[in-house]
Each structure stands twice: as structure tokens, then as C-alpha cells.
Coordinates of C-alpha atoms and ligand atoms in Angstrom, one line a residue:
Chain A
M1 CA -11.5 6.6 -42.5
L2 CA -8.2 6.2 -44.2
T3 CA -6.1 3.7 -42.3
R4 CA -2.4 3.2 -42.4
R5 CA -2.9 -0.1 -44.1
D6 CA -5.0 1.4 -46.9
F7 CA -2.7 4.4 -47.1
I8 CA 0.4 2.2 -47.5
A9 CA -1.5 0.1 -50.1
E10 CA -2.3 3.3 -52.0
L11 CA 1.3 4.4 -51.7
A12 CA 2.5 1.2 -53.3
F13 CA 0.0 1.6 -56.1
A14 CA 1.0 5.2 -56.7
G15 CA 4.6 3.8 -56.9
A16 CA 6.8 6.1 -59.0
A17 CA 4.8 9.2 -58.4
M18 CA 5.5 9.1 -54.6
A19 CA 9.0 7.7 -54.9
P20 CA 10.9 10.9 -54.0
I21 CA 9.2 11.1 -50.6
A22 CA 11.5 9.5 -48.0
M23 CA 10.1 6.9 -45.7
L24 CA 11.4 7.1 -42.2
P25 CA 12.0 3.9 -40.1
E26 CA 9.2 4.8 -37.6
G27 CA 6.6 4.8 -40.4
I28 CA 6.7 8.5 -40.9
L29 CA 6.9 10.2 -44.2
A30 CA 8.9 13.4 -44.3
P31 CA 9.7 16.1 -46.9
G32 CA 13.1 14.5 -47.5
Q33 CA 14.8 15.8 -50.6
M34 CA 11.5 17.0 -52.1
G35 CA 12.0 20.6 -51.0
A36 CA 9.7 22.8 -49.0
R37 CA 6.5 22.1 -50.9
A38 CA 6.5 18.3 -50.5
A39 CA 3.6 16.9 -48.3
V40 CA 4.4 16.1 -44.8
V41 CA 2.8 12.8 -43.7
S42 CA 2.7 11.4 -40.2
I43 CA 1.0 8.2 -39.0
H44 CA -0.4 8.1 -35.4
M45 CA -2.7 5.5 -33.9
E46 CA -3.0 3.8 -37.3
Q47 CA -4.2 7.0 -39.1
P48 CA -2.2 9.0 -41.5
Y49 CA -2.1 12.8 -41.1
I50 CA -1.1 14.8 -44.2
D51 CA 0.0 18.4 -44.4
A52 CA -0.1 19.3 -48.0
T53 CA 1.5 22.7 -47.5
G54 CA 4.8 21.0 -46.6
R55 CA 5.4 23.4 -43.8
A56 CA 4.5 21.3 -40.8
L57 CA 6.8 19.1 -38.8
P58 CA 5.9 15.4 -38.8
Y59 CA 4.3 14.2 -35.6
L60 CA 6.5 12.0 -33.6
P61 CA 4.5 9.8 -31.2
P62 CA 6.3 9.3 -27.8
D63 CA 7.7 5.9 -27.0
G64 CA 5.6 5.8 -23.9
L65 CA 2.9 7.9 -22.2
C66 CA 5.3 9.5 -19.6
A67 CA 2.6 9.1 -17.0
G68 CA 5.1 9.9 -14.2
A69 CA 6.1 13.2 -15.8
P70 CA 3.5 15.5 -14.2
V71 CA 5.0 15.0 -10.7
A72 CA 8.7 14.4 -11.6
H73 CA 9.6 18.0 -10.8
L74 CA 8.4 17.8 -7.2
S75 CA 11.0 18.1 -4.4
E76 CA 11.4 15.0 -2.3
T77 CA 9.3 16.5 0.5
E78 CA 6.4 17.5 -1.9
F79 CA 6.7 14.1 -3.7
R80 CA 6.5 12.1 -0.5
R81 CA 3.7 14.3 0.9
R82 CA 1.5 12.9 -1.8
F83 CA 2.8 9.5 -2.7
V84 CA 3.6 7.4 0.3
Y85 CA 4.3 3.9 -0.9
L86 CA 5.7 4.1 -4.5
Chain B
M1 CA -19.8 19.6 -9.8
V2 CA -16.5 17.9 -9.0
D3 CA -13.4 19.8 -10.1
F4 CA -9.9 18.4 -10.0
S5 CA -8.5 21.1 -12.3
N6 CA -6.8 23.0 -9.4
Q7 CA -5.0 19.8 -8.2
P8 CA -1.7 20.1 -10.0
T9 CA -0.2 16.8 -8.7
M10 CA -3.3 14.7 -9.5
K11 CA -2.3 14.3 -13.2
G12 CA -0.9 11.6 -15.4
F13 CA -0.6 8.3 -13.5
F14 CA -1.7 10.1 -10.4
A15 CA -5.0 11.5 -11.6
P16 CA -8.0 10.1 -9.6
T17 CA -9.7 7.1 -11.4
R18 CA -13.0 7.3 -9.5
F19 CA -14.8 4.6 -11.5
E20 CA -15.9 1.1 -10.4
A21 CA -14.8 -1.7 -12.6
D22 CA -15.3 -5.3 -13.7
V23 CA -12.9 -7.0 -16.1
Y24 CA -13.8 -10.6 -17.0
D25 CA -11.0 -12.9 -18.1
C26 CA -8.1 -10.4 -17.8
E27 CA -5.3 -10.4 -20.4
V28 CA -2.4 -12.5 -19.1
V29 CA 1.2 -12.6 -20.2
G30 CA 2.6 -16.0 -19.3
K31 CA 0.6 -18.7 -17.6
I32 CA -1.3 -18.5 -14.3
P33 CA -0.1 -21.3 -12.0
A34 CA -2.7 -24.0 -11.7
D35 CA -2.4 -24.1 -7.9
L36 CA -3.4 -20.4 -7.4
N37 CA -7.1 -20.4 -6.6
G38 CA -8.5 -17.6 -4.5
V39 CA -8.3 -13.8 -4.6
F40 CA -5.6 -11.2 -4.3
V41 CA -7.5 -8.4 -2.5
R42 CA -6.1 -4.9 -2.3
L43 CA -7.2 -1.9 -0.3
G44 CA -6.2 1.7 -0.9
G45 CA -7.7 5.1 -1.6
D46 CA -8.9 7.5 -4.3
W47 CA -10.5 10.9 -4.0
L48 CA -14.2 10.9 -4.7
Y49 CA -14.0 14.7 -4.2
P50 CA -10.7 16.7 -3.8
P51 CA -9.5 17.2 -0.3
K52 CA -10.7 20.3 1.6
F53 CA -7.2 21.2 2.6
E54 CA -4.1 21.2 0.4
D55 CA -1.9 20.0 3.3
D56 CA -4.1 17.1 4.3
S57 CA -2.6 13.5 4.4
P58 CA -3.1 11.1 1.5
F59 CA -4.4 8.8 4.3
S60 CA -7.7 10.8 4.0
M61 CA -8.5 9.3 0.6
D62 CA -11.8 7.5 0.3
G63 CA -11.4 3.7 0.6
Y64 CA -11.4 1.6 -2.5
I65 CA -11.3 -2.2 -2.5
N66 CA -10.4 -4.3 -5.4
M67 CA -9.6 -7.9 -6.1
F68 CA -8.1 -10.2 -8.7
R69 CA -10.1 -13.4 -8.6
F70 CA -8.1 -16.5 -9.6
K71 CA -10.0 -19.6 -10.6
N72 CA -8.8 -22.4 -12.8
G73 CA -6.1 -20.4 -14.5
V74 CA -8.4 -17.4 -15.3
V75 CA -8.3 -14.0 -13.5
D76 CA -11.2 -11.6 -13.2
Y77 CA -10.8 -8.1 -11.7
K78 CA -13.4 -6.1 -9.7
G79 CA -13.1 -2.7 -8.0
R80 CA -15.6 -0.9 -5.7
W81 CA -15.6 2.1 -3.5
V82 CA -16.0 1.3 0.2
K83 CA -19.4 2.9 0.8
T84 CA -19.0 4.4 4.3
P85 CA -21.3 7.0 5.8
R86 CA -18.7 9.6 4.9
F87 CA -18.6 8.5 1.2
K88 CA -22.4 8.6 1.1
A89 CA -22.6 12.0 2.7
D90 CA -20.1 13.5 0.2
R91 CA -21.9 11.9 -2.6
A92 CA -25.2 13.3 -1.6
A93 CA -23.7 16.8 -1.0
K94 CA -21.7 16.5 -4.2
K95 CA -18.6 17.9 -2.5
Q96 CA -16.0 17.1 0.2
L97 CA -17.5 17.7 3.6
F98 CA -14.7 16.2 5.6
G99 CA -11.6 18.0 6.7
K100 CA -8.1 16.9 7.8
Y101 CA -6.9 13.5 8.7
R102 CA -8.6 12.3 11.9
N103 CA -9.6 15.9 12.9
P104 CA -13.4 16.3 13.1
F105 CA -13.0 20.0 14.0
T106 CA -12.2 20.7 10.4
D107 CA -15.4 19.1 9.0
D108 CA -18.4 20.8 7.6
P109 CA -20.9 21.3 10.6
S110 CA -23.5 19.3 8.7
V111 CA -21.6 16.0 9.3
A112 CA -20.9 16.4 13.0
G113 CA -21.1 13.1 14.8
L114 CA -21.1 11.0 11.6
D115 CA -18.6 8.1 11.3
R116 CA -15.8 10.0 9.4
S117 CA -13.6 7.0 8.7
V118 CA -12.3 6.2 5.3
Q119 CA -11.7 2.5 4.9
N120 CA -8.4 2.6 3.0
T121 CA -5.7 0.6 4.7
T122 CA -5.8 -3.3 5.0
P123 CA -8.2 -6.0 3.8
L124 CA -8.7 -8.9 6.2
A125 CA -10.3 -12.3 5.7
F126 CA -11.1 -13.9 9.1
A127 CA -13.8 -16.2 10.5
G128 CA -15.4 -16.6 7.1
K129 CA -15.8 -12.8 6.6
L130 CA -14.1 -10.2 4.5
F131 CA -13.3 -6.8 6.1
T132 CA -11.7 -3.5 5.4
L133 CA -9.6 -2.0 8.2
K134 CA -8.7 1.5 9.1
E135 CA -7.2 2.2 12.5
D136 CA -9.7 5.0 13.4
S137 CA -12.8 2.9 13.4
L138 CA -14.4 -0.5 13.6
P139 CA -13.8 -3.0 10.7
Y140 CA -16.3 -2.7 7.8
E141 CA -17.7 -6.0 6.6
I142 CA -17.6 -6.4 2.8
D143 CA -19.4 -9.0 0.6
C144 CA -16.5 -11.1 -0.8
N145 CA -18.2 -11.7 -4.1
T146 CA -19.7 -8.3 -5.0
L147 CA -17.2 -6.2 -2.9
E148 CA -20.3 -4.1 -1.8
T149 CA -20.1 -2.6 1.7
I150 CA -22.2 -4.3 4.4
G151 CA -21.2 -2.1 7.3
P152 CA -19.2 -1.8 10.6
Y153 CA -18.7 -5.0 12.6
N154 CA -18.1 -5.4 16.4
F155 CA -17.8 -9.2 16.8
H156 CA -21.2 -9.8 18.2
G157 CA -21.0 -6.7 20.5
K158 CA -18.0 -8.2 22.4
Y159 CA -15.4 -5.9 20.8
K160 CA -15.7 -2.7 22.8
S161 CA -12.9 -0.5 21.5
L162 CA -14.1 2.2 19.2
T163 CA -11.2 1.6 16.9
F164 CA -9.6 -1.5 15.3
T165 CA -6.0 -1.8 14.1
A166 CA -5.1 -2.2 10.4
H167 CA -2.7 -4.9 11.5
P168 CA -4.2 -7.7 13.4
K169 CA -2.1 -10.9 13.6
V170 CA -3.4 -14.4 13.2
D171 CA -1.4 -17.0 15.2
P172 CA -0.8 -19.9 12.7
V173 CA -0.5 -22.3 15.6
T174 CA -3.8 -21.6 17.3
G175 CA -5.7 -19.8 14.5
E176 CA -6.5 -17.0 17.0
M177 CA -6.5 -13.4 16.0
I178 CA -4.6 -10.9 18.2
C179 CA -6.0 -7.4 17.6
Y180 CA -6.4 -4.1 19.3
G181 CA -7.7 -0.6 19.1
Y182 CA -5.9 2.5 20.3
E183 CA -7.5 5.8 21.2
A184 CA -9.9 3.0 22.2
E185 CA -12.3 5.1 24.3
G186 CA -12.4 8.0 21.8
L187 CA -10.4 10.7 20.2
E188 CA -7.1 11.5 22.0
T189 CA -7.6 8.9 24.8
N190 CA -4.6 7.0 25.9
D191 CA -6.4 3.6 26.1
V192 CA -5.4 0.5 24.3
F193 CA -7.8 -2.5 24.3
L194 CA -6.1 -5.7 23.3
Y195 CA -8.2 -8.7 22.2
T196 CA -7.9 -12.3 21.4
I197 CA -10.6 -13.6 19.0
N198 CA -10.9 -17.3 18.2
K199 CA -11.2 -18.7 14.7
K200 CA -15.0 -18.7 14.9
G201 CA -14.9 -14.9 15.4
E202 CA -15.7 -15.0 19.2
V203 CA -13.9 -12.6 21.5
T204 CA -12.2 -14.8 24.1
R205 CA -10.0 -12.2 25.9
E206 CA -9.8 -8.5 26.5
L207 CA -6.9 -6.6 28.2
R208 CA -7.2 -2.8 28.8
F209 CA -4.1 -0.7 29.4
K210 CA -2.8 2.8 28.8
V211 CA 0.1 4.0 26.7
P212 CA 2.6 6.5 28.2
Y213 CA 1.7 9.1 25.6
V214 CA -1.0 9.3 22.8
A215 CA 0.8 8.0 19.8
M216 CA 0.3 6.1 16.6
V217 CA 0.1 2.3 17.2
H218 CA 0.0 1.1 13.6
D219 CA 1.3 -2.5 13.8
I220 CA 2.3 -5.1 16.3
A221 CA 4.1 -8.5 16.3
I222 CA 3.3 -11.6 18.3
T223 CA 5.2 -14.6 19.7
Q224 CA 3.6 -17.6 21.3
K225 CA 3.9 -15.9 24.7
H226 CA 4.0 -12.1 24.0
V227 CA 2.6 -9.2 22.0
I228 CA 5.1 -6.6 20.9
I229 CA 3.7 -3.1 20.6
P230 CA 5.9 -0.3 19.4
I231 CA 5.0 3.4 19.8
F232 CA 7.1 6.2 18.5
G233 CA 7.1 10.0 17.9
F234 CA 3.8 10.5 16.1
V235 CA 2.0 12.4 18.8
S236 CA -1.4 14.1 19.0
S237 CA -3.5 16.2 21.4
M238 CA -6.9 17.8 21.5
E239 CA -5.2 21.2 21.3
R240 CA -3.6 20.5 18.0
L241 CA -6.9 19.2 16.6
K242 CA -8.7 22.4 17.8
E243 CA -5.9 24.4 16.0
G244 CA -7.1 22.7 12.8
K245 CA -4.0 20.4 12.3
V246 CA -3.8 16.9 11.0
H247 CA -4.1 14.3 13.8
W248 CA -0.3 13.5 14.0
G249 CA 2.7 15.6 14.4
W250 CA 6.3 14.3 14.8
D251 CA 8.0 14.9 18.2
D252 CA 11.7 14.1 17.9
T253 CA 12.1 14.3 21.7
K254 CA 9.9 11.3 22.2
P255 CA 11.8 8.0 22.8
A256 CA 10.7 5.0 20.8
M257 CA 9.0 2.7 23.3
V258 CA 8.1 -0.9 23.0
A259 CA 5.5 -2.7 25.2
I260 CA 6.0 -6.4 25.7
V261 CA 2.6 -7.7 26.8
P262 CA 2.2 -11.3 28.0
R263 CA -0.5 -12.9 26.0
D264 CA -2.1 -14.4 29.1
G265 CA -1.1 -11.7 31.5
E266 CA -2.6 -8.5 33.0
A267 CA -1.8 -4.9 32.6
K268 CA 0.5 -4.9 35.6
D269 CA 2.7 -7.5 33.8
I270 CA 3.4 -5.3 30.8
R271 CA 7.0 -4.2 30.4
W272 CA 7.8 -0.9 28.6
F273 CA 11.3 -0.7 27.0
K274 CA 12.8 2.5 25.8
G275 CA 15.2 3.2 22.9
P276 CA 16.4 6.0 20.6
S277 CA 14.0 7.9 18.4
R278 CA 12.7 5.6 15.6
A279 CA 9.6 5.0 13.6
T280 CA 8.4 1.3 13.6
V281 CA 5.4 1.7 11.4
H282 CA 5.3 -1.9 10.2
T283 CA 6.7 -5.2 11.6
L284 CA 8.0 -8.5 10.2
N285 CA 7.9 -11.2 12.9
A286 CA 8.9 -12.0 16.4
R287 CA 9.6 -15.1 18.6
D288 CA 10.5 -16.1 22.1
E289 CA 14.0 -17.5 22.7
G290 CA 14.4 -18.5 26.3
N291 CA 14.0 -15.3 28.4
K292 CA 14.4 -13.1 25.3
V293 CA 11.9 -11.7 22.9
I294 CA 13.4 -11.3 19.4
F295 CA 11.6 -8.8 17.2
E296 CA 12.4 -7.9 13.5
A297 CA 11.0 -5.1 11.5
P298 CA 11.9 -2.5 8.7
I299 CA 12.4 0.4 11.1
Y300 CA 12.8 4.1 10.0
D301 CA 15.5 6.3 11.4
S302 CA 12.9 9.0 12.0
N303 CA 9.6 10.5 10.6
P304 CA 8.7 8.8 7.4
F305 CA 5.7 11.0 6.5
P306 CA 6.1 14.7 5.6
F307 CA 2.3 15.2 5.9
F308 CA 2.7 14.6 9.6
P309 CA 5.3 17.4 10.1
P310 CA 7.6 18.0 13.0
I311 CA 5.8 19.8 15.9
D312 CA 8.8 22.1 16.5
G313 CA 8.3 23.7 13.0
S314 CA 11.5 22.3 11.6
A315 CA 11.6 20.9 8.1
W316 CA 10.9 17.2 7.4
D317 CA 14.2 15.4 6.7
S318 CA 14.0 13.0 3.8
T319 CA 17.4 11.5 4.6
K320 CA 16.1 10.1 7.9
A321 CA 12.9 8.7 6.3
R322 CA 14.7 5.5 5.4
A323 CA 13.7 2.1 6.7
Y324 CA 16.2 -0.7 7.4
I325 CA 15.5 -4.3 8.4
R326 CA 16.5 -4.4 12.1
R327 CA 16.4 -6.8 15.0
Q328 CA 15.5 -5.6 18.5
T329 CA 16.2 -8.0 21.4
F330 CA 14.4 -7.6 24.7
N331 CA 15.7 -9.4 27.8
M332 CA 12.7 -10.2 29.9
N333 CA 15.0 -10.9 32.9
S334 CA 16.6 -7.5 32.8
K335 CA 16.1 -4.9 35.5
D336 CA 16.3 -1.8 33.3
D337 CA 14.3 -0.6 30.3
G338 CA 17.0 -0.8 27.6
F339 CA 17.1 -3.2 24.6
T340 CA 19.6 -4.0 21.9
E341 CA 19.3 -3.3 18.2
E342 CA 21.1 -4.6 15.1
K343 CA 20.8 -3.5 11.5
L344 CA 20.5 -6.8 9.5
F345 CA 21.0 -5.3 6.0
E346 CA 22.8 -2.1 5.1
M347 CA 20.3 -1.2 2.2
N348 CA 17.2 0.7 2.9
V349 CA 13.9 -0.9 1.9
S350 CA 10.1 -0.3 1.8
D351 CA 8.7 -0.8 5.3
L352 CA 5.8 -2.8 3.8
G353 CA 7.6 -6.1 4.4
R354 CA 6.0 -9.6 4.6
V355 CA 7.0 -13.0 5.8
D356 CA 5.6 -16.5 5.1
D357 CA 2.7 -16.1 7.5
R358 CA 2.8 -19.8 8.5
Y359 CA 6.0 -19.0 10.3
M360 CA 4.6 -16.1 12.4
T361 CA 5.7 -16.5 16.0
Q362 CA 8.3 -19.1 15.0
P363 CA 11.9 -19.1 13.9
Y364 CA 12.0 -18.1 10.2
R365 CA 14.5 -17.3 7.5
Y366 CA 13.0 -15.1 4.8
A367 CA 11.5 -11.6 4.6
F368 CA 10.1 -10.1 1.4
T369 CA 9.8 -6.4 0.6
A370 CA 10.2 -3.9 -2.2
Y371 CA 13.1 -1.6 -2.6
A372 CA 14.5 1.0 -5.1
D373 CA 17.5 -0.2 -7.1
K374 CA 19.0 2.9 -8.7
Q375 CA 21.4 0.7 -10.8
R376 CA 18.5 -0.8 -12.7
P377 CA 17.5 1.0 -15.9
F378 CA 14.6 3.5 -15.8
E379 CA 13.4 4.8 -19.2
E380 CA 12.4 8.3 -18.3
W381 CA 11.6 9.2 -21.9
K382 CA 8.9 6.6 -21.8
A383 CA 7.8 6.8 -18.2
G384 CA 8.6 10.4 -16.9
N385 CA 11.6 11.1 -14.7
L386 CA 10.8 9.1 -11.6
G387 CA 14.0 7.1 -11.8
G388 CA 15.5 6.3 -8.4
R389 CA 12.5 7.6 -6.5
V390 CA 10.3 4.6 -6.8
N391 CA 10.6 1.0 -5.7
N392 CA 11.3 -1.0 -8.8
C393 CA 12.3 -4.4 -7.3
Y394 CA 11.1 -7.0 -4.8
G395 CA 13.7 -8.6 -2.7
R396 CA 13.8 -11.9 -0.7
F397 CA 16.0 -11.1 2.3
D398 CA 17.7 -14.2 3.8
L399 CA 18.0 -13.5 7.6
A400 CA 20.2 -16.6 8.0
T401 CA 22.9 -15.7 5.4
G402 CA 22.4 -11.9 4.8
K403 CA 21.9 -12.6 1.1
M404 CA 19.3 -10.9 -1.0
N405 CA 17.6 -12.2 -4.1
S406 CA 16.0 -9.7 -6.4
Y407 CA 13.0 -9.5 -8.8
F408 CA 13.1 -6.5 -11.2
A409 CA 9.6 -5.3 -12.3
G410 CA 10.7 -3.3 -15.5
S411 CA 12.3 -0.1 -16.7
T412 CA 9.0 1.9 -16.7
H413 CA 7.6 0.5 -13.5
S414 CA 7.2 0.9 -9.8
V415 CA 5.8 -1.7 -7.4
A416 CA 3.3 -1.7 -4.5
E417 CA 3.6 -3.9 -1.4
V418 CA 4.6 -7.5 -2.0
C419 CA 2.5 -10.4 -0.8
F420 CA 3.9 -14.0 -0.3
I421 CA 1.6 -16.9 -1.1
P422 CA 2.9 -20.3 0.1
R423 CA 2.7 -23.4 -2.0
K424 CA 0.5 -26.0 -0.3
N425 CA 2.7 -28.4 1.8
G426 CA 5.8 -26.5 0.8
G427 CA 8.6 -25.4 3.1
E428 CA 9.2 -21.8 4.2
G429 CA 9.5 -19.5 1.3
E430 CA 8.2 -22.0 -1.3
G431 CA 5.5 -20.4 -3.3
Y432 CA 4.8 -17.1 -5.1
I433 CA 5.3 -13.4 -4.6
M434 CA 2.5 -11.2 -5.9
G435 CA 2.1 -7.4 -6.2
V436 CA 0.8 -4.7 -8.5
A437 CA 3.1 -2.6 -10.6
N438 CA 2.4 0.8 -12.1
N439 CA 3.5 0.9 -15.7
Y440 CA 4.1 4.6 -16.4
A441 CA 4.8 4.1 -20.1
E442 CA 1.5 2.3 -20.8
M443 CA -0.6 4.1 -18.1
R444 CA -1.8 0.8 -16.7
S445 CA -1.5 -1.6 -13.8
E446 CA 0.0 -5.0 -14.0
L447 CA -0.2 -7.8 -11.4
I448 CA 3.1 -9.6 -11.0
I449 CA 3.3 -13.2 -10.1
A450 CA 6.8 -14.7 -9.6
D451 CA 8.3 -17.9 -8.1
A452 CA 9.6 -16.8 -4.7
Q453 CA 12.5 -19.1 -5.0
R454 CA 13.5 -17.9 -8.5
L455 CA 13.1 -14.2 -8.4
E456 CA 15.9 -13.5 -10.8
E457 CA 14.0 -15.4 -13.5
G458 CA 11.3 -12.8 -13.7
D459 CA 7.5 -13.3 -13.9
V460 CA 5.7 -16.6 -14.0
A461 CA 2.7 -14.6 -15.2
R462 CA 1.6 -10.9 -15.4
V463 CA -2.0 -9.9 -15.4
I464 CA -2.5 -6.8 -17.5
L465 CA -5.3 -4.3 -16.6
P466 CA -6.3 -1.9 -19.4
F467 CA -6.3 1.0 -16.9
R468 CA -4.7 2.2 -13.7
A469 CA -5.8 0.3 -10.6
T470 CA -6.4 2.5 -7.6
A471 CA -3.3 3.1 -5.4
Q472 CA -2.9 0.4 -2.8
V473 CA -1.8 0.5 0.8
H474 CA -2.0 -3.2 1.7
G475 CA -2.9 -6.3 -0.2
R476 CA -3.6 -9.8 1.0
W477 CA -4.0 -13.3 -0.6
V478 CA -7.2 -15.1 0.4
D479 CA -7.2 -18.8 -0.4
E480 CA -10.2 -20.3 -2.1
N481 CA -11.4 -22.1 1.1
E482 CA -11.1 -19.1 3.4
L483 CA -14.3 -17.4 2.2
R484 CA -17.5 -18.4 0.5
F485 CA -16.6 -17.4 -3.0
A486 CA -19.1 -17.9 -5.8
Ligands
LIG501 FE1 0.0 -0.6 7.5

């Protein structure tokens, strides 16, 4: 499996060839100024994902797992009907 | 086969976990205090199978006991289902056979007559044994090392009530346990059996009396001379059970009543006091002062539980489901049935409050409980938008000065009931607070340990579980010497 560490190492080696691809602060490579045909590269869970068509949006992992979200829409009555001591 | 796909609110952090677990040498952030040896044992519920009825109470969840074992600065975690006859029957049938909360008329006919209790409320260590407690049945004895279920326990046949409270009180002066069962002679009976059990586990006293109406009697308080027993508007009847309803409905016309029972008296000596509609589900402490009985508790304005709805068909009112720390004073020389009430703090709090148990029945200063501080940050983009709806802080409430000190659990967290653990030979309130937090950003549970006198400084240590621990109702600290731990 290609890991982020290996991928970054390859990237450094490739050097000038990859230079036009912008590196975003979150570790995500995006089309940048390359135009529509540049590869879209995302890294999630240490693994790079590459869309060679350049048409995909890079995957942005959430800051957290939002584990409260599935019940956040409930009315107060419906919420307390299920979760007594939160 | 089990199917939770049609349970839209059992998702994310609130999806059933259902597994039994052992984690050896848990990850710890910070340092476990060297003087913490024993276990923090928690009891709560999870669904082995989904409920038969959508409008059932979460108090019908199958019991699940879990503990954090502290030994020489290292913490192990263990979690087990409480294997009641009900659990075993469901497991054998591979489906939910039991109906609504404390209503056997809604069960599958195949389980008629079976003990339908789920042991999901309070753990108790007493007389060298570990128990799970649920107020509709006898205690269940649990092996304190394996957490495997041994079975129902009746104190050598001397405990005659069919039910046992989730909130017995152990007198720190005598070591005796004051405990009781209500609906003691069976479903919908108005009998209460009140017991004293000595520290060897022997029943030394039984007092039988009747309540004015069949009502929830969830918690009590004790003084050196009296037992304080609040009842309030959660009512029940055989008719409502036969109509297929949950055990309790809320009757706003019922006065809150408080029985003051002399610990060495008879049923004829009981005084019933009457006040405005309230819900005193849990208590803090009580004491005698001359001819007065002083009782403090986080008391709700009205019905706290929407799953036990008003019997008049009106909507549950969330604005009245707020608990405030209050003091009620009962004059034992009075000729009428009135009492006085004061609100000690203006902020509403979780009613799962605790005190330094060494001061039970005595004058005391500090109460601990959780509360929701809406001014604290809640990072909803990481945790989901629960901000303001969940308790995110523990408070130490100083009843002498009215001051509150606060511990904040984190911007993606909520907290379960707090527990206070005294430092050996320390004064009141010297020790640690402990409680489990849900971390909605990381989808895991974290056990918080903080210095009870330095709450603003944050954790002393935090035990990290790599998963969600089962939801808790009550948790208790059990010292190394209280049970025969391996
Ligand atoms: Fe309780």
C-alpha cells in the first residue's frame, strides 16, 4: 500500500515535475493553477487518493467524527425521551 | 437476526455497543494518583435487542455493568452484560420478548411469570458483596472480579420485599444500610418495607407501612434519627398497565409528599408532610437540628421524564423539567403538614448530585453535581450540534457560602454523573471527583479524574477508552478493601 510517508518521499524525489501542484496546509494536494486536467490528490487516514482526471474535489476529512449529529435535530421532548442523563 | 436499522436515533454516539470488553492497562493522559486503589464501577443500559415499542422508556434497556480497576497507578477496564433471566430469554429467542417499562401485560406470552427486571440503575458494594440494583426487583449479586452475574439476593431470606431500591443509604456512623422496597408486595401495591441491615449483611429491623398513593419512590435521605422519603406525581395503576402503557404517568394534581420516618419508630409514628407539585427523584443529604429535619436535594419543578407522560394528555413541559438545589425544613413539633422550602442556587443542575458520603446524616458543606454551561465553547463542527443541551461541567457547590467551583470537561464532551472519592484522613471535600465523559469528536469515552479542591485546574488524569462505554445511570467508587479484589 502506498502510504503518505512514501508518497511525500516520492513527491520530493519527483521534485520539479510536480512543482506546479499546490500543497494545501492540511496535507491535501489540489489542482491549484494547473488547470482542469491536473491530478487531484487527497490524503486520508495516511493514504493518498489520486484522481487522475482532475475532475474530482479533494476529500476533506472532518475535524471530528460529529458523533452527536444524528440526534442533534431532535426536539427537546424527543431528545429527552431517549437521553435522560446527558 | 437483530436489526437496528429502523431505529433512527440509535446512531452515531448513541448506537448500541452490545459487546463485552476487557482493556488491560488503559491509555492515560496525565498521572493516576498513587492513593487511588479500588474500582470505579458503573451501571447503565444498552439494548441487546431493540425495544418492542417505540414509546418505551430508556429505563427498559438491558443492564450493563462496567468497571475501571485502579491498582498501583494502572487502570484496567471490564464491561459485561448483567445476565438476568430476561437477558437470557431474549438471547435464546433472538428477539425482544419484553414490552414496556414495568408492564408485564405488554410482554410476549412465552415469558409470563419470568423475572422481567433489567439491572441497569446503581451498583452497590455492601457487606463484602457487589450488587446491581433496580427498583423493581431484588438486588443481583455480581462477581467483583469477573463482573459475571451470580443472581438475585435476599439477605439470607430475611429481606421480604419483592423489590429493592436503587438508592440504599449507608450510615457512616453505624455502618448500617437503610434500604427499602416499594410496591413491596407486588405490582401496584401501596406497601413500603423499610429495612436496616447491619454491616455483616444481616437484617436487623423491618418496618412495613403504606404510601398515600402508588408512586415512584426512587431515593431517600437519612439522618441519625429519621428517614426522609419523598413521593411525587409519578403515579400508576393496574388499569393503565392493562391499557398497555408504561408503568408511570405524571399527575400534576398530586402534591409532593414527604414521609419522615423515625429510624426506631413504628408505622404510627410516621409523619406525612405535603407541599406543592415537585419531583424529588434524587437526594443529597439530611440532618437533624433540634426538633427540625433539614433535607437538601436537587429537586425538579415538575415532571423530568417525557417518556412518563402527563396522564391528562397534555404535552410534557421541558421548561419545568429543571432541577435546582433546594432545602426543605420539616418542623417535627408542628401541628400541620406544611414545610418550608428554599432554593439554594439559582442555576439548574443535574439531579444526580453527590456529597462526601462520610458526612451523610451530618452537617456538611459541599455538594457535587454536573451542569450545562452554555457560555463554554462547544465545537459543533467536530462533535455535532449538541451545544447547550448536554452537561459539560462538574460543579462543587458550597452550601455555606453559595459559591460554585467548576470543572469543564472539554469542547466536544458531555459528562455523566459525578462521583466524589475522599482522600484518606482528609477533611470534607478533600479528594477527587471522577466521572465518564462522552467525546463526540473522537467517538470514545474518557474517565475524568480531578482534584475536588482544584476543579478549575482541570484533570489530574484522564483514562482514554478506545470506544464508547455503555451509557451510565449511576457510578460508585469501591475502595480496595471493601471487596475481595484479585
Ligand atoms: Fe437514581
